[in-house]
PDB file of C-alpha atoms in Angstrom:
ATOM      1  CA  MET A 948       0.075  -0.079  -0.150  1.00 79.00           C
ATOM      2  CA  ILE A 949       2.672   2.372  -0.887  1.00 91.00           C
ATOM      3  CA  TRP A 950       0.535   4.533  -2.494  1.00 91.00           C
ATOM      4  CA  VAL A 951      -1.275   5.405   0.506  1.00 91.00           C
ATOM      5  CA  ALA A 952       1.538   6.252   2.509  1.00 92.00           C
ATOM      6  CA  ALA A 953       2.225   8.601  -0.651  1.00 93.00           C
ATOM      7  CA  THR A 954      -1.013  10.251  -0.871  1.00 91.00           C
ATOM      8  CA  LEU A 955      -0.939  11.053   2.887  1.00 89.00           C
ATOM      9  CA  ILE A 956       2.421  12.877   2.796  1.00 92.00           C
ATOM     10  CA  ALA A 957       1.448  14.392  -0.288  1.00 90.00           C
ATOM     11  CA  ALA A 958      -1.895  15.680   1.274  1.00 84.00           C
ATOM     12  CA  THR A 959       0.232  17.061   4.079  1.00 84.00           C
ATOM     13  CA  ALA A 960       2.550  19.009   2.133  1.00 86.00           C
ATOM     14  CA  GLN A 961      -0.285  20.313  -0.183  1.00 81.00           C
ATOM     15  CA  THR A 962      -1.933  21.857   2.818  1.00 75.00           C
ATOM     16  CA  ALA A 963       0.978  23.700   4.022  1.00 78.00           C
ATOM     17  CA  ARG A 964       1.676  25.135   0.459  1.00 79.00           C
ATOM     18  CA  ASN A 965      -1.809  25.972  -0.019  1.00 73.00           C
ATOM     19  CA  ALA A 966      -1.517  28.320   3.055  1.00 72.00           C
ATOM     20  CA  ALA A 967       1.646  29.910   1.770  1.00 72.00           C
ATOM     21  CA  GLN A 968      -0.188  30.328  -1.513  1.00 71.00           C
ATOM     22  CA  ALA A 969      -2.985  32.058   0.049  1.00 69.00           C
ATOM     23  CA  GLY A 970      -0.790  34.492   1.943  1.00 71.00           C
ATOM     24  CA  LEU A 971       0.996  35.246  -1.323  1.00 76.00           C
ATOM     25  CA  THR A 972      -2.131  36.320  -3.387  1.00 72.00           C
ATOM     26  CA  ARG A 973      -2.989  39.204  -0.962  1.00 73.00           C
ATOM     27  CA  GLN A 974       0.581  40.675  -1.921  1.00 77.00           C
ATOM     28  CA  ILE A 975       1.379  39.540  -5.175  1.00 79.00           C
ATOM     29  CA  GLY A 976      -2.122  38.861  -6.815  1.00 76.00           C
ATOM     30  CA  THR A 977      -3.671  35.445  -8.388  1.00 72.00           C
ATOM     31  CA  LEU A 978      -1.312  35.082 -11.184  1.00 76.00           C
ATOM     32  CA  GLY A 979       1.675  35.713  -9.484  1.00 80.00           C
ATOM     33  CA  ALA A 980       0.816  33.347  -6.304  1.00 78.00           C
ATOM     34  CA  THR A 981       0.063  30.905  -9.099  1.00 78.00           C
ATOM     35  CA  ALA A 982       3.344  31.207 -10.816  1.00 84.00           C
ATOM     36  CA  VAL A 983       5.042  30.582  -7.375  1.00 85.00           C
ATOM     37  CA  ARG A 984       4.698  26.854  -7.066  1.00 82.00           C
ATOM     38  CA  PHE A 985       5.812  25.958 -10.569  1.00 87.00           C
ATOM     39  CA  VAL A 986       8.521  28.719 -11.041  1.00 89.00           C
ATOM     40  CA  PHE A 987      10.190  27.859  -7.652  1.00 91.00           C
ATOM     41  CA  GLY A 988       9.484  24.264  -7.765  1.00 92.00           C
ATOM     42  CA  PHE A 989      11.166  23.801 -11.003  1.00 94.00           C
ATOM     43  CA  PRO A 990      14.887  23.914  -9.751  1.00 94.00           C
ATOM     44  CA  PHE A 991      14.173  21.193  -7.169  1.00 94.00           C
ATOM     45  CA  ALA A 992      12.625  19.162  -9.518  1.00 94.00           C
ATOM     46  CA  ILE A 993      15.485  19.369 -11.648  1.00 95.00           C
ATOM     47  CA  LEU A 994      17.904  18.932  -8.993  1.00 94.00           C
ATOM     48  CA  ALA A 995      16.004  15.325  -7.807  1.00 93.00           C
ATOM     49  CA  LEU A 996      16.268  14.227 -11.150  1.00 94.00           C
ATOM     50  CA  GLY A 997      19.826  15.316 -11.682  1.00 94.00           C
ATOM     51  CA  LEU A 998      20.611  13.191  -8.622  1.00 93.00           C
ATOM     52  CA  THR A 999      18.708  10.220  -9.869  1.00 93.00           C
ATOM     53  CA  ALA A1000      20.405  10.175 -13.115  1.00 92.00           C
ATOM     54  CA  VAL A1001      23.483   9.583 -11.569  1.00 93.00           C
ATOM     55  CA  TRP A1002      22.461   6.511 -10.158  1.00 91.00           C
ATOM     56  CA  VAL A1003      19.909   5.035 -12.793  1.00 91.00           C
ATOM     57  CA  PRO A1004      18.694   5.604 -16.344  1.00 91.00           C
ATOM     58  CA  ILE A1005      16.027   8.359 -16.898  1.00 92.00           C
ATOM     59  CA  PRO A1006      13.159   6.887 -19.188  1.00 92.00           C
ATOM     60  CA  ARG A1007      13.162   9.013 -22.537  1.00 91.00           C
ATOM     61  CA  PRO A1008       9.457  10.497 -23.222  1.00 92.00           C
ATOM     62  CA  ASP A1009       7.763  10.082 -26.276  1.00 93.00           C
ATOM     63  CA  ALA A1010       4.779  12.332 -27.952  1.00 94.00           C
ATOM     64  CA  ALA A1011       2.176  10.485 -25.926  1.00 94.00           C
ATOM     65  CA  VAL A1012       4.189  11.389 -22.702  1.00 95.00           C
ATOM     66  CA  LEU A1013       4.544  15.008 -23.517  1.00 95.00           C
ATOM     67  CA  GLY A1014       0.797  15.324 -24.528  1.00 95.00           C
ATOM     68  CA  TRP A1015      -0.449  14.094 -21.566  1.00 95.00           C
ATOM     69  CA  ALA A1016       1.782  15.806 -19.533  1.00 96.00           C
ATOM     70  CA  ALA A1017       0.790  19.074 -21.202  1.00 96.00           C
ATOM     71  CA  LEU A1018      -2.706  18.286 -20.748  1.00 95.00           C
ATOM     72  CA  GLY A1019      -1.991  17.824 -16.748  1.00 93.00           C
ATOM     73  CA  SER A1020       0.396  20.922 -16.803  1.00 93.00           C
ATOM     74  CA  MET A1021      -1.917  23.619 -18.532  1.00 92.00           C
ATOM     75  CA  ALA A1022      -5.156  21.943 -16.320  1.00 92.00           C
ATOM     76  CA  GLN A1023      -2.967  22.425 -12.986  1.00 86.00           C
ATOM     77  CA  ILE A1024      -2.401  25.870 -13.774  1.00 85.00           C
ATOM     78  CA  ALA A1025      -5.860  27.038 -14.561  1.00 88.00           C
ATOM     79  CA  ALA A1026      -7.245  24.834 -11.390  1.00 85.00           C
ATOM     80  CA  THR A1027      -4.513  26.616  -9.116  1.00 78.00           C
ATOM     81  CA  ALA A1028      -5.734  30.039 -10.146  1.00 78.00           C
ATOM     82  CA  LEU A1029      -9.332  29.178  -9.709  1.00 83.00           C
ATOM     83  CA  MET A1030      -8.127  27.607  -6.142  1.00 77.00           C
ATOM     84  CA  LEU A1031      -6.648  31.217  -5.125  1.00 72.00           C
ATOM     85  CA  VAL A1032      -9.845  33.053  -6.430  1.00 76.00           C
ATOM     86  CA  THR A1033     -12.100  30.952  -4.477  1.00 76.00           C
ATOM     87  CA  MET A1034      -9.704  31.339  -1.037  1.00 69.00           C
ATOM     88  CA  ARG A1035      -9.733  34.921  -1.677  1.00 67.00           C
ATOM     89  CA  GLY A1036     -13.630  35.102  -1.380  1.00 61.00           C
ATOM     90  CA  GLN A1037     -14.075  32.224   1.035  1.00 59.00           C
ATOM     91  CA  GLY A1038     -12.510  30.940   3.971  1.00 60.00           C
ATOM     92  CA  PHE A1039      -9.487  28.770   3.967  1.00 58.00           C
ATOM     93  CA  GLY A1040     -11.412  25.536   4.651  1.00 57.00           C
ATOM     94  CA  VAL A1041     -14.586  26.116   2.630  1.00 64.00           C
ATOM     95  CA  ALA A1042     -12.418  26.857  -0.256  1.00 67.00           C
ATOM     96  CA  THR A1043     -10.648  23.361   0.049  1.00 64.00           C
ATOM     97  CA  ALA A1044     -13.745  21.682   0.632  1.00 65.00           C
ATOM     98  CA  LEU A1045     -15.414  23.317  -2.455  1.00 70.00           C
ATOM     99  CA  MET A1046     -12.399  22.291  -4.717  1.00 71.00           C
ATOM    100  CA  LYS A1047     -12.436  18.668  -3.210  1.00 70.00           C
ATOM    101  CA  THR A1048     -15.821  17.507  -5.174  1.00 70.00           C
ATOM    102  CA  GLU A1049     -12.908  16.613  -7.464  1.00 74.00           C
ATOM    103  CA  PRO A1050     -13.024  12.886  -6.777  1.00 76.00           C
ATOM    104  CA  VAL A1051     -16.559  12.524  -8.371  1.00 72.00           C
ATOM    105  CA  THR A1052     -15.393  13.946 -11.661  1.00 72.00           C
ATOM    106  CA  LEU A1053     -12.228  12.326 -11.430  1.00 73.00           C
ATOM    107  CA  ALA A1054     -13.826   8.968 -11.279  1.00 74.00           C
ATOM    108  CA  LEU A1055     -16.082   9.961 -14.620  1.00 74.00           C
ATOM    109  CA  ILE A1056     -12.976  11.193 -16.383  1.00 75.00           C
ATOM    110  CA  GLY A1057     -10.966   8.487 -15.726  1.00 75.00           C
ATOM    111  CA  ALA A1058     -13.457   5.744 -16.792  1.00 74.00           C
ATOM    112  CA  VAL A1059     -13.557   7.716 -20.308  1.00 73.00           C
ATOM    113  CA  LEU A1060     -10.053   8.619 -21.041  1.00 75.00           C
ATOM    114  CA  LEU A1061      -8.153   5.644 -19.164  1.00 73.00           C
ATOM    115  CA  ALA A1062     -10.735   3.088 -19.128  1.00 71.00           C
ATOM    116  CA  GLU A1063     -10.682   2.793 -15.283  1.00 70.00           C
ATOM    117  CA  PRO A1064     -13.993   2.092 -14.086  1.00 69.00           C
ATOM    118  CA  LEU A1065     -13.839   1.733 -10.289  1.00 68.00           C
ATOM    119  CA  GLY A1066     -16.674  -0.521  -9.424  1.00 75.00           C
ATOM    120  CA  LEU A1067     -19.696   0.392  -7.355  1.00 79.00           C
ATOM    121  CA  SER A1068     -18.242  -0.003  -4.022  1.00 81.00           C
ATOM    122  CA  ARG A1069     -15.398   2.562  -4.618  1.00 78.00           C
ATOM    123  CA  LEU A1070     -17.904   4.957  -6.319  1.00 80.00           C
ATOM    124  CA  GLY A1071     -20.086   4.766  -3.286  1.00 85.00           C
ATOM    125  CA  ALA A1072     -16.952   5.440  -0.827  1.00 83.00           C
ATOM    126  CA  ILE A1073     -16.059   8.462  -2.840  1.00 80.00           C
ATOM    127  CA  GLY A1074     -20.098   9.867  -2.705  1.00 81.00           C
ATOM    128  CA  LEU A1075     -19.758   9.402   0.843  1.00 85.00           C
ATOM    129  CA  ALA A1076     -16.557  11.112   1.398  1.00 81.00           C
ATOM    130  CA  THR A1077     -17.693  13.826  -1.013  1.00 77.00           C
ATOM    131  CA  LEU A1078     -20.777  14.318   0.830  1.00 80.00           C
ATOM    132  CA  GLY A1079     -18.495  14.897   3.984  1.00 80.00           C
ATOM    133  CA  VAL A1080     -16.758  17.297   2.044  1.00 74.00           C
ATOM    134  CA  VAL A1081     -19.976  19.483   1.537  1.00 73.00           C
ATOM    135  CA  LEU A1082     -20.956  19.525   5.201  1.00 77.00           C
ATOM    136  CA  ALA A1083     -17.454  19.814   6.348  1.00 72.00           C
ATOM    137  CA  SER A1084     -17.184  23.118   4.407  1.00 65.00           C
ATOM    138  CA  GLY A1085     -19.395  24.692   7.230  1.00 63.00           C
ATOM    139  CA  ALA A1086     -20.928  26.641   4.282  1.00 60.00           C
ATOM    140  CA  THR A1087     -24.577  27.879   3.949  1.00 59.00           C
ATOM    141  CA  TRP A1088     -24.981  26.891   0.804  1.00 55.00           C
ATOM    142  CA  SER A1089     -28.575  28.761   0.003  1.00 55.00           C
ATOM    143  CA  ARG A1090     -26.889  31.934   0.857  1.00 58.00           C
ATOM    144  CA  MET A1091     -23.613  31.292  -0.953  1.00 58.00           C
ATOM    145  CA  ALA A1092     -22.965  33.597  -3.982  1.00 60.00           C
ATOM    146  CA  TRP A1093     -22.789  31.351  -7.325  1.00 65.00           C
ATOM    147  CA  LYS A1094     -19.703  32.658  -8.380  1.00 70.00           C
ATOM    148  CA  PRO A1095     -17.370  31.647  -5.540  1.00 67.00           C
ATOM    149  CA  MET A1096     -19.207  28.283  -5.646  1.00 71.00           C
ATOM    150  CA  ALA A1097     -18.624  27.812  -9.156  1.00 76.00           C
ATOM    151  CA  THR A1098     -14.912  28.748  -9.494  1.00 79.00           C
ATOM    152  CA  GLY A1099     -14.505  26.295  -6.314  1.00 78.00           C
ATOM    153  CA  ILE A1100     -16.167  23.260  -8.071  1.00 78.00           C
ATOM    154  CA  LEU A1101     -14.496  24.068 -11.236  1.00 85.00           C
ATOM    155  CA  SER A1102     -11.468  24.266  -9.730  1.00 85.00           C
ATOM    156  CA  GLY A1103     -11.743  20.832  -8.614  1.00 83.00           C
ATOM    157  CA  ALA A1104     -12.859  19.150 -11.903  1.00 84.00           C
ATOM    158  CA  LEU A1105      -9.554  20.793 -13.694  1.00 90.00           C
ATOM    159  CA  PHE A1106      -7.534  19.292 -10.517  1.00 87.00           C
ATOM    160  CA  GLY A1107      -9.114  16.017 -11.518  1.00 86.00           C
ATOM    161  CA  LEU A1108      -8.373  16.587 -15.298  1.00 90.00           C
ATOM    162  CA  SER A1109      -4.914  17.239 -14.541  1.00 91.00           C
ATOM    163  CA  ALA A1110      -4.829  14.059 -12.531  1.00 90.00           C
ATOM    164  CA  ILE A1111      -5.865  12.177 -15.393  1.00 91.00           C
ATOM    165  CA  GLY A1112      -3.282  13.822 -17.424  1.00 93.00           C
ATOM    166  CA  PHE A1113      -0.642  13.179 -15.138  1.00 94.00           C
ATOM    167  CA  ARG A1114      -1.427   9.616 -14.848  1.00 93.00           C
ATOM    168  CA  GLY A1115      -1.459   9.189 -18.523  1.00 93.00           C
ATOM    169  CA  ALA A1116       2.069  10.548 -18.878  1.00 95.00           C
ATOM    170  CA  LEU A1117       3.355   8.302 -16.115  1.00 95.00           C
ATOM    171  CA  LEU A1118       1.461   5.254 -17.640  1.00 93.00           C
ATOM    172  CA  ALA A1119       3.049   6.365 -21.387  1.00 94.00           C
ATOM    173  CA  LEU A1120       6.415   6.180 -19.962  1.00 93.00           C
ATOM    174  CA  PRO A1121       8.071   3.167 -21.752  1.00 87.00           C
ATOM    175  CA  ASP A1122      10.227   1.942 -18.421  1.00 86.00           C
ATOM    176  CA  GLY A1123      11.212   2.658 -14.966  1.00 86.00           C
ATOM    177  CA  SER A1124      10.063   1.992 -11.416  1.00 91.00           C
ATOM    178  CA  TYR A1125       7.110   4.333 -10.375  1.00 92.00           C
ATOM    179  CA  GLY A1126       9.658   6.607  -8.481  1.00 93.00           C
ATOM    180  CA  ILE A1127      11.526   7.199 -11.286  1.00 94.00           C
ATOM    181  CA  ARG A1128       8.419   7.602 -13.570  1.00 95.00           C
ATOM    182  CA  ALA A1129       7.327  10.129 -10.850  1.00 95.00           C
ATOM    183  CA  ILE A1130      10.671  12.197 -10.557  1.00 95.00           C
ATOM    184  CA  THR A1131      10.821  12.287 -14.620  1.00 96.00           C
ATOM    185  CA  ILE A1132       7.018  13.572 -15.151  1.00 96.00           C
ATOM    186  CA  LEU A1133       7.823  15.905 -12.120  1.00 96.00           C
ATOM    187  CA  ALA A1134      10.565  17.586 -14.124  1.00 96.00           C
ATOM    188  CA  ILE A1135       8.509  17.832 -17.413  1.00 96.00           C
ATOM    189  CA  THR A1136       5.222  19.039 -16.137  1.00 96.00           C
ATOM    190  CA  LEU A1137       7.090  21.837 -13.679  1.00 95.00           C
ATOM    191  CA  GLY A1138       9.170  22.415 -16.703  1.00 95.00           C
ATOM    192  CA  LEU A1139       6.099  23.183 -19.086  1.00 95.00           C
ATOM    193  CA  GLN A1140       4.627  24.991 -16.235  1.00 93.00           C
ATOM    194  CA  THR A1141       7.539  27.407 -15.690  1.00 93.00           C
ATOM    195  CA  VAL A1142       7.786  28.147 -19.326  1.00 93.00           C
ATOM    196  CA  ALA A1143       4.185  29.076 -19.429  1.00 91.00           C
ATOM    197  CA  MET A1144       3.778  31.020 -16.496  1.00 88.00           C
ATOM    198  CA  ALA A1145       7.211  32.952 -16.986  1.00 88.00           C
ATOM    199  CA  ALA A1146       6.153  33.885 -20.508  1.00 90.00           C
ATOM    200  CA  TRP A1147       2.676  35.108 -19.091  1.00 86.00           C
ATOM    201  CA  LEU A1148       4.115  37.123 -16.336  1.00 86.00           C
ATOM    202  CA  VAL A1149       6.896  38.899 -18.898  1.00 89.00           C
ATOM    203  CA  LEU A1150       4.572  39.828 -21.344  1.00 88.00           C
ATOM    204  CA  TYR A1151       1.540  40.617 -19.425  1.00 83.00           C
ATOM    205  CA  ASP A1152       2.172  41.119 -15.703  1.00 82.00           C
ATOM    206  CA  ARG A1153       5.730  42.308 -14.580  1.00 85.00           C
ATOM    207  CA  PRO A1154       4.556  43.694 -11.900  1.00 86.00           C
ATOM    208  CA  ALA A1155       3.283  40.440 -10.301  1.00 82.00           C
ATOM    209  CA  LEU A1156       7.058  38.830 -11.600  1.00 83.00           C
ATOM    210  CA  ALA A1157       8.606  41.837  -9.727  1.00 85.00           C
ATOM    211  CA  GLY A1158       6.300  40.834  -6.611  1.00 83.00           C
ATOM    212  CA  ILE A1159       7.357  37.268  -7.037  1.00 84.00           C
ATOM    213  CA  MET A1160      10.808  38.242  -6.894  1.00 84.00           C
ATOM    214  CA  ALA A1161      10.233  40.371  -3.868  1.00 84.00           C
ATOM    215  CA  GLN A1162       8.812  37.857  -1.663  1.00 81.00           C
ATOM    216  CA  TRP A1163      11.427  35.352  -2.911  1.00 82.00           C
ATOM    217  CA  ARG A1164      11.951  33.684   0.675  1.00 84.00           C
ATOM    218  CA  VAL A1165       7.783  32.351   0.830  1.00 82.00           C
ATOM    219  CA  SER A1166       7.621  31.767  -2.702  1.00 85.00           C
ATOM    220  CA  LEU A1167      10.845  29.375  -2.355  1.00 88.00           C
ATOM    221  CA  VAL A1168       9.047  27.578   0.484  1.00 86.00           C
ATOM    222  CA  ALA A1169       5.782  27.309  -1.530  1.00 85.00           C
ATOM    223  CA  GLY A1170       7.653  26.153  -4.116  1.00 88.00           C
ATOM    224  CA  LEU A1171       9.708  23.223  -2.232  1.00 90.00           C
ATOM    225  CA  LEU A1172       6.608  22.274  -0.832  1.00 89.00           C
ATOM    226  CA  GLY A1173       4.865  22.403  -4.016  1.00 88.00           C
ATOM    227  CA  ALA A1174       7.258  19.973  -5.704  1.00 92.00           C
ATOM    228  CA  PHE A1175       7.562  17.858  -2.522  1.00 93.00           C
ATOM    229  CA  ALA A1176       3.641  17.296  -2.665  1.00 91.00           C
ATOM    230  CA  SER A1177       3.600  16.910  -6.232  1.00 92.00           C
ATOM    231  CA  LEU A1178       6.223  13.990  -6.238  1.00 94.00           C
ATOM    232  CA  PHE A1179       4.618  11.958  -3.864  1.00 95.00           C
ATOM    233  CA  TRP A1180       1.095  12.768  -5.929  1.00 93.00           C
ATOM    234  CA  PHE A1181       3.083  11.287  -9.005  1.00 95.00           C
ATOM    235  CA  ILE A1182       3.989   8.320  -7.147  1.00 95.00           C
ATOM    236  CA  GLY A1183       0.625   7.646  -6.072  1.00 94.00           C
ATOM    237  CA  PHE A1184      -0.883   8.019  -9.561  1.00 93.00           C
ATOM    238  CA  ALA A1185       1.826   5.553 -10.849  1.00 93.00           C
ATOM    239  CA  LEU A1186       0.634   2.974  -8.343  1.00 92.00           C
ATOM    240  CA  THR A1187      -3.054   3.340  -8.637  1.00 88.00           C
ATOM    241  CA  PRO A1188      -6.149   5.318 -10.504  1.00 86.00           C
ATOM    242  CA  ALA A1189      -6.034   8.746  -9.973  1.00 84.00           C
ATOM    243  CA  ALA A1190      -9.700   8.586  -8.206  1.00 81.00           C
ATOM    244  CA  ASN A1191      -8.456   6.299  -5.610  1.00 85.00           C
ATOM    245  CA  VAL A1192      -5.852   8.910  -4.720  1.00 88.00           C
ATOM    246  CA  ARG A1193      -7.915  11.755  -4.588  1.00 83.00           C
ATOM    247  CA  THR A1194     -10.235  10.348  -2.199  1.00 82.00           C
ATOM    248  CA  LEU A1195      -7.814   9.427  -0.110  1.00 84.00           C
ATOM    249  CA  ALA A1196      -6.595  12.748  -0.220  1.00 81.00           C
ATOM    250  CA  LEU A1197      -9.905  14.197   1.192  1.00 78.00           C
ATOM    251  CA  VAL A1198      -8.335  13.962   4.717  1.00 76.00           C
ATOM    252  CA  GLU A1199      -6.730  17.255   3.492  1.00 72.00           C
ATOM    253  CA  VAL A1200     -10.127  18.752   4.336  1.00 70.00           C
ATOM    254  CA  VAL A1201      -9.759  17.593   7.860  1.00 70.00           C
ATOM    255  CA  MET A1202      -6.372  19.244   7.915  1.00 67.00           C
ATOM    256  CA  ALA A1203      -7.622  22.549   6.507  1.00 65.00           C
ATOM    257  CA  GLN A1204     -10.117  22.669   8.892  1.00 65.00           C
ATOM    258  CA  ALA A1205      -7.620  22.485  11.605  1.00 65.00           C
ATOM    259  CA  LEU A1206      -5.212  24.760   9.980  1.00 61.00           C
ATOM    260  CA  SER A1207      -8.465  27.197   9.798  1.00 59.00           C
ATOM    261  CA  GLY A1208      -9.116  26.876  13.665  1.00 55.00           C
ATOM    262  CA  ARG A1209      -5.137  27.349  14.562  1.00 51.00           C
ATOM    263  CA  VAL A1210      -4.229  29.648  12.163  1.00 48.00           C
ATOM    264  CA  PHE A1211      -6.909  31.626  10.557  1.00 47.00           C
ATOM    265  CA  ARG A1212      -9.174  31.441  13.723  1.00 54.00           C
ATOM    266  CA  GLN A1213     -11.984  30.022  12.148  1.00 55.00           C
ATOM    267  CA  ALA A1214     -14.450  27.999  14.391  1.00 58.00           C
ATOM    268  CA  VAL A1215     -15.688  24.396  13.546  1.00 60.00           C
ATOM    269  CA  ALA A1216     -19.315  23.700  14.150  1.00 69.00           C
ATOM    270  CA  PRO A1217     -20.498  20.631  14.703  1.00 76.00           C
ATOM    271  CA  LEU A1218     -21.921  19.632  11.453  1.00 76.00           C
ATOM    272  CA  GLN A1219     -18.403  20.284  10.174  1.00 74.00           C
ATOM    273  CA  LEU A1220     -17.216  17.626  12.378  1.00 75.00           C
ATOM    274  CA  LEU A1221     -20.110  15.353  11.151  1.00 81.00           C
ATOM    275  CA  GLY A1222     -18.665  16.067   7.810  1.00 78.00           C
ATOM    276  CA  MET A1223     -15.063  15.073   8.844  1.00 76.00           C
ATOM    277  CA  GLY A1224     -16.249  12.085  10.135  1.00 80.00           C
ATOM    278  CA  LEU A1225     -18.000  11.061   6.867  1.00 83.00           C
ATOM    279  CA  ILE A1226     -14.796  11.934   4.886  1.00 80.00           C
ATOM    280  CA  LEU A1227     -12.770   9.351   7.122  1.00 78.00           C
ATOM    281  CA  ALA A1228     -15.094   6.523   6.884  1.00 84.00           C
ATOM    282  CA  GLY A1229     -15.240   7.216   3.030  1.00 81.00           C
ATOM    283  CA  VAL A1230     -12.091   7.094   2.957  1.00 78.00           C
ATOM    284  CA  GLY A1231     -11.961   3.908   5.066  1.00 81.00           C
ATOM    285  CA  TRP A1232     -14.192   2.620   3.034  1.00 81.00           C
ATOM    286  CA  LEU A1233     -12.190   3.154  -0.020  1.00 78.00           C
ATOM    287  CA  LEU A1234      -9.015   1.397   1.521  1.00 76.00           C
ATOM    288  CA  ALA A1235     -11.077  -1.701   2.271  1.00 78.00           C
ATOM    289  CA  ALA A1236     -12.698  -1.915  -1.304  1.00 74.00           C
ATOM    290  CA  THR A1237      -9.246  -1.457  -2.786  1.00 65.00           C
TER     291      THR A1237
END
């Protein structure tokens, strides 16, 4: 069950990275904060790939690998931008919960694009955990404006599409262990994302680029955490369908609520605690079914 450990490590690192990015959004804007995880994460990915290449051969990507990686990379950029917009308009825990409707769309997309149907038992587990997400958000859905709800859910759907792209790239590599595949795809995707974001900032948003450089210490931490989290996401994707990984990752909602309470001083209501319990029950059901 290596994918279980990899997913839990990735979810923990991602929660910390999201908190760092949320703070950067207020200082350098949405696009600047979006670029941080890619631009400052890429050097760490190259370092990991270089150290790995000293000991073992690195698989050579073909057009199919690059195509899947590009799909995942661009979908992740759009998803991250929408995530930060949602965080700016809602609480940290609520925004995270909205995005974590992702496993439902991910299961459907995976069945269509990668022919990975999950079966009734695992779909039931995904549904239960997603219901827990809705309750754990603490949002008054009847009063919530449609725009933040739409951006949060769309962000989750795009994160799901990005996960499909990354798993497709990992499976398309001709050889290598799951660890080598993960490091290789990490370097490729962060490279594509860095080029895309850097070009956009240079051409259209130079003040954000200057802000990133001014906030380089926080940006470096966010980039390191982002690269570290992505590496373990990719290890999980290399070993099991992406919907399994993302459903288990719903424990991040529990982590986000705990972080909201301690750092952002946001109270947790009894209904939210029930939602967290349903998330954990759904995750347990998924592990049993898997």
